[in-house]
Amino acid sequence: MMAAAAAVSAVPMPSRLTLRAHPCSSAAPLPMRALPFLRSRLRSLTTAYAVKQDAALWTPAPVSAVSAATADGSISYVVVDLSDAADLVDSYTTPGQYLKIRVPSAGDELKPAFMAIASPPGAGPRFEFVVKTVPGTTAEKLCTLRDGDVVELGAVTGDGFALDKINPPDVAQAVLMFATGTGISTIRSLIEFGFAANERADVRLYYGARNLQSMAYQERFKNWESTGVKIIPVLSRPDDSWNGERGHVQDAFFKNKNIVNPSSTGAVLCGQNEMQEEITSALVADGVSRDKILTNY
């Protein structure tokens, strides 16, 4: 197409009358020696456009804090300062949204990671993440960063939790929340964003982890409970001193579901796929509307 365009621009355009009188153009064909140059130029323009587009998709920002989220060090809190990225902050509007994050100092050897935003919308010019250390990944690299190191954030993605399905409180007087592992990040965002938990009759959070040493956000439990959320930790491998729920999150829920009014019950799930599938099936079988069972994807 570019060769044809060059030929047209190189020769004066005939008049309308000439075109009708002489159907064959008198323009000389484009010299073959010009084709390699045009192809090279096209590749250069395409590459430059791709680089420009890629740069537009990423927002550089400094890390302002990295700290251990659990006693065993398997999970970290990572905070990114977005004081110079107001548009990105403003685009985060609903708990459950997420984005891609990459570490430019790692080069292209590590793929960007998808991370749910743990801080609630409106929490200020920063995003907080709950990051599990996985060897050889961007997540592991994030956990080793120091204050001032630069990361790059992609656009905020997803619709988040469809809170209109469980609001106002009369629509869902019971809200059952389920989280495993780092899935607690979106639940933290929801609780601290607020969904009128104290105006509902029954709000429970079933939170699963291997043991207390690998359970994040324990320092926030009292504050969450003060908003009307009952927290039920479930440990799959606790020590002998543990007197609470054992096994998987779904096991603890099935043991005492206590769903008083299915038509006025909603749920929020984030974590292992198996957990989400089993709980969703059980809730629907008990009469809970699938529309009121919220996930963030």
XYZ file of C-alpha atoms in Angstrom:
297
model
C 0.000 0.000 0.000
C 2.855 2.389 0.781
C 4.484 1.714 -2.619
C 1.251 2.601 -4.369
C 0.831 5.705 -2.241
C 4.387 6.820 -3.100
C 3.715 6.360 -6.807
C 0.581 8.493 -6.635
C 2.280 11.267 -4.695
C 5.252 11.305 -7.088
C 3.172 11.986 -10.216
C 0.718 14.907 -10.700
C -2.846 13.721 -10.543
C -4.668 13.812 -13.919
C -7.817 15.884 -14.271
C -11.229 14.259 -14.082
C -11.565 14.670 -17.920
C -8.191 13.064 -18.548
C -9.070 10.091 -16.385
C -12.209 9.437 -18.404
C -10.467 9.933 -21.763
C -7.392 7.855 -20.938
C -8.155 4.820 -18.760
C -4.478 3.849 -18.596
C -2.274 5.945 -16.310
C 0.884 7.401 -17.804
C 2.691 7.297 -14.398
C 5.992 5.465 -14.450
C 6.176 2.376 -12.204
C 7.964 2.730 -8.863
C 11.631 1.748 -9.250
C 12.324 -1.645 -7.655
C 15.320 -0.212 -5.808
C 12.936 1.962 -3.761
C 11.051 -0.991 -2.287
C 13.692 -2.076 0.298
C 13.878 1.508 1.586
C 10.110 1.748 1.928
C 9.908 -1.609 3.718
C 12.653 -0.527 6.119
C 10.903 2.783 6.729
C 7.610 0.983 7.401
C 9.269 -1.322 9.921
C 10.825 1.682 11.693
C 7.496 3.495 11.909
C 5.734 0.357 13.156
C 8.365 -0.225 15.838
C 8.253 3.406 16.983
C 4.455 3.270 17.204
C 4.568 0.043 19.204
C 7.099 1.515 21.639
C 4.965 4.649 22.036
C 1.830 2.581 22.617
C 3.615 0.323 25.130
C 4.920 3.328 27.062
C 1.402 4.728 27.236
C 0.172 1.521 28.862
C 2.589 1.674 31.801
C 2.893 4.176 34.630
C 6.229 4.287 36.473
C 5.985 4.827 40.231
C 8.286 4.388 43.243
C 7.779 1.785 45.926
C 7.229 3.485 49.284
C 7.194 0.425 51.549
C 7.754 -3.326 51.518
C 7.115 -5.258 54.726
C 6.371 -8.774 55.894
C 2.648 -9.523 55.959
C 2.988 -12.857 57.738
C 5.143 -14.280 60.497
C 6.703 -16.853 58.173
C 7.620 -14.236 55.557
C 5.769 -16.030 52.767
C 3.630 -12.967 52.000
C 4.570 -9.282 51.853
C 2.780 -5.966 51.786
C 3.967 -3.760 48.908
C 2.948 -0.097 48.760
C 3.426 2.014 45.629
C 3.435 5.823 45.757
C 1.162 7.323 43.084
C 1.487 10.983 44.026
C 2.411 11.744 40.409
C -0.204 9.465 38.844
C -3.551 11.012 39.747
C -5.298 9.639 36.657
C -4.388 6.069 37.574
C -5.585 6.586 41.146
C -8.879 8.056 39.939
C -9.471 5.109 37.598
C -9.661 2.752 40.582
C -13.299 3.008 41.621
C -14.495 -0.394 42.859
C -13.104 -3.022 45.262
C -11.987 -6.105 43.379
C -10.265 -4.327 40.500
C -6.720 -5.290 39.567
C -3.839 -4.401 37.255
C -0.569 -5.622 35.807
C 2.696 -4.746 37.492
C 6.255 -5.185 36.295
C 9.750 -4.381 37.555
C 11.737 -2.579 34.824
C 15.079 -3.364 36.459
C 14.375 -7.047 35.838
C 14.288 -6.504 32.070
C 12.204 -8.791 29.912
C 13.136 -11.977 31.750
C 10.091 -11.766 34.056
C 6.526 -11.567 32.853
C 4.299 -8.852 34.374
C 2.129 -10.077 37.240
C -1.585 -9.532 37.728
C -2.193 -8.046 41.176
C -5.465 -7.212 42.908
C -5.413 -3.816 44.599
C -5.703 -4.334 48.344
C -6.180 -0.737 49.445
C -9.748 0.549 49.052
C -10.693 3.142 46.427
C -10.250 6.645 47.757
C -7.497 5.665 50.214
C -5.112 8.286 48.881
C -2.390 8.451 46.220
C -1.081 4.937 46.707
C -1.885 1.357 45.843
C -1.232 -1.472 48.275
C -0.749 -5.104 47.276
C -0.559 -8.440 49.058
C 2.216 -10.395 47.351
C 3.099 -14.048 47.827
C 6.728 -14.929 47.157
C 6.908 -17.334 44.222
C 10.460 -18.176 43.069
C 11.433 -16.951 39.616
C 8.491 -14.573 39.196
C 7.738 -10.862 39.304
C 6.027 -11.502 42.655
C 9.317 -12.679 44.151
C 11.099 -9.645 42.737
C 8.515 -7.290 44.219
C 9.098 -8.722 47.673
C 12.822 -7.883 47.463
C 12.408 -4.229 46.445
C 13.364 -1.322 48.669
C 11.874 2.116 49.194
C 12.432 4.228 46.098
C 12.779 1.347 43.652
C 10.622 1.894 40.587
C 7.868 -0.390 39.332
C 5.540 0.075 36.386
C 1.769 -0.292 36.655
C -0.647 -1.087 33.861
C -4.181 0.254 33.607
C -6.709 -0.595 36.292
C -8.721 -3.491 34.899
C -12.026 -5.245 35.534
C -15.360 -4.123 36.919
C -14.594 -5.237 40.468
C -17.346 -6.562 42.715
C -20.864 -5.769 41.480
C -21.927 -4.215 44.775
C -25.215 -3.023 43.332
C -26.334 -6.673 43.505
C -26.134 -6.684 47.326
C -27.016 -3.060 48.039
C -28.896 -1.494 49.736
C -28.671 -3.680 52.861
C -32.329 -4.733 52.595
C -31.461 -6.567 49.387
C -28.937 -8.783 51.194
C -29.373 -8.864 54.940
C -26.774 -11.649 55.022
C -23.428 -11.315 53.213
C -21.049 -14.282 53.331
C -17.437 -13.617 52.328
C -14.847 -16.255 51.503
C -11.117 -15.792 50.932
C -8.051 -17.990 50.713
C -4.403 -16.963 50.603
C -3.737 -13.615 48.939
C -7.406 -13.513 47.924
C -7.862 -11.649 51.190
C -6.542 -8.536 49.419
C -9.813 -7.811 47.609
C -11.848 -8.615 50.720
C -9.772 -6.124 52.683
C -10.502 -3.560 49.968
C -14.237 -4.267 50.206
C -14.442 -4.159 54.009
C -12.493 -0.910 54.299
C -14.297 0.677 51.361
C -17.525 -0.102 53.214
C -20.732 -1.887 52.274
C -22.885 -1.074 55.321
C -21.994 -4.293 57.141
C -23.310 -2.946 60.433
C -26.745 -2.442 58.847
C -27.087 -6.134 57.967
C -28.158 -9.018 60.169
C -25.362 -11.459 59.307
C -21.975 -10.656 57.778
C -19.320 -13.378 57.965
C -15.798 -13.723 56.589
C -14.376 -17.229 56.212
C -10.643 -16.741 55.727
C -8.447 -19.734 54.967
C -4.694 -20.161 55.391
C -2.230 -22.935 56.183
C -1.664 -21.685 59.747
C -1.583 -18.454 61.714
C 2.021 -17.857 60.654
C 0.894 -17.607 57.009
C -2.263 -15.540 57.573
C -2.112 -11.881 56.548
C -3.965 -8.887 58.025
C -4.425 -10.286 61.511
C -3.544 -6.825 62.795
C -6.728 -5.506 61.136
C -9.183 -8.088 62.424
C -10.427 -5.994 65.349
C -11.093 -3.002 63.125
C -12.966 -5.167 60.641
C -15.080 -6.690 63.386
C -15.945 -3.211 64.635
C -17.606 -2.526 61.269
C -19.944 -5.496 61.685
C -17.938 -8.340 60.122
C -17.614 -11.641 61.994
C -14.253 -13.227 61.122
C -13.882 -17.003 61.037
C -10.249 -18.060 60.448
C -9.925 -21.546 58.961
C -6.520 -23.278 59.150
C -5.624 -26.301 57.037
C -2.456 -27.210 59.001
C -2.667 -25.619 62.446
C -0.573 -26.548 65.432
C -2.022 -28.416 68.393
C -2.887 -25.210 70.249
C -5.444 -24.125 67.652
C -9.047 -24.365 68.838
C -10.741 -22.804 65.850
C -11.962 -24.135 62.505
C -9.773 -26.661 60.699
C -9.602 -27.873 57.121
C -10.784 -25.899 54.115
C -12.943 -22.795 54.026
C -15.831 -24.665 52.421
C -15.672 -27.365 55.097
C -16.113 -24.798 57.851
C -19.016 -23.182 56.016
C -20.816 -26.447 55.197
C -20.637 -27.481 58.836
C -22.817 -24.581 59.890
C -24.235 -22.700 56.908
C -27.130 -21.181 58.850
C -28.749 -19.457 55.886
C -31.974 -18.035 57.318
C -33.349 -16.344 54.197
C -31.723 -17.368 50.868
C -33.552 -14.648 48.914
C -31.901 -12.024 51.128
C -28.414 -13.558 51.086
C -25.371 -12.480 49.076
C -21.825 -13.756 48.881
C -18.363 -12.492 47.911
C -15.647 -14.963 46.908
C -11.943 -14.612 46.138
C -9.339 -17.356 46.182
C -8.892 -20.925 45.004
C -11.092 -21.941 42.094
C -12.164 -25.180 43.755
C -13.335 -23.294 46.822
C -15.310 -20.813 44.734
C -16.953 -23.519 42.637
C -17.993 -25.652 45.614
C -19.389 -22.766 47.617
C -21.209 -21.284 44.635
C -22.864 -24.644 43.893
C -23.913 -25.069 47.530
C -25.344 -21.547 47.795
C -27.329 -21.861 44.569
C -28.656 -25.258 45.710
C -29.841 -23.597 48.914
C -31.760 -20.957 46.968
C -29.275 -18.068 46.901
C -29.488 -16.101 43.633
C -26.428 -16.542 41.429
C -26.613 -12.802 40.696
C -25.824 -12.108 44.341
C -22.702 -14.292 44.370
C -19.932 -11.843 43.544
C -16.433 -12.478 42.206
C -13.963 -9.966 40.797
C -13.578 -11.473 37.325
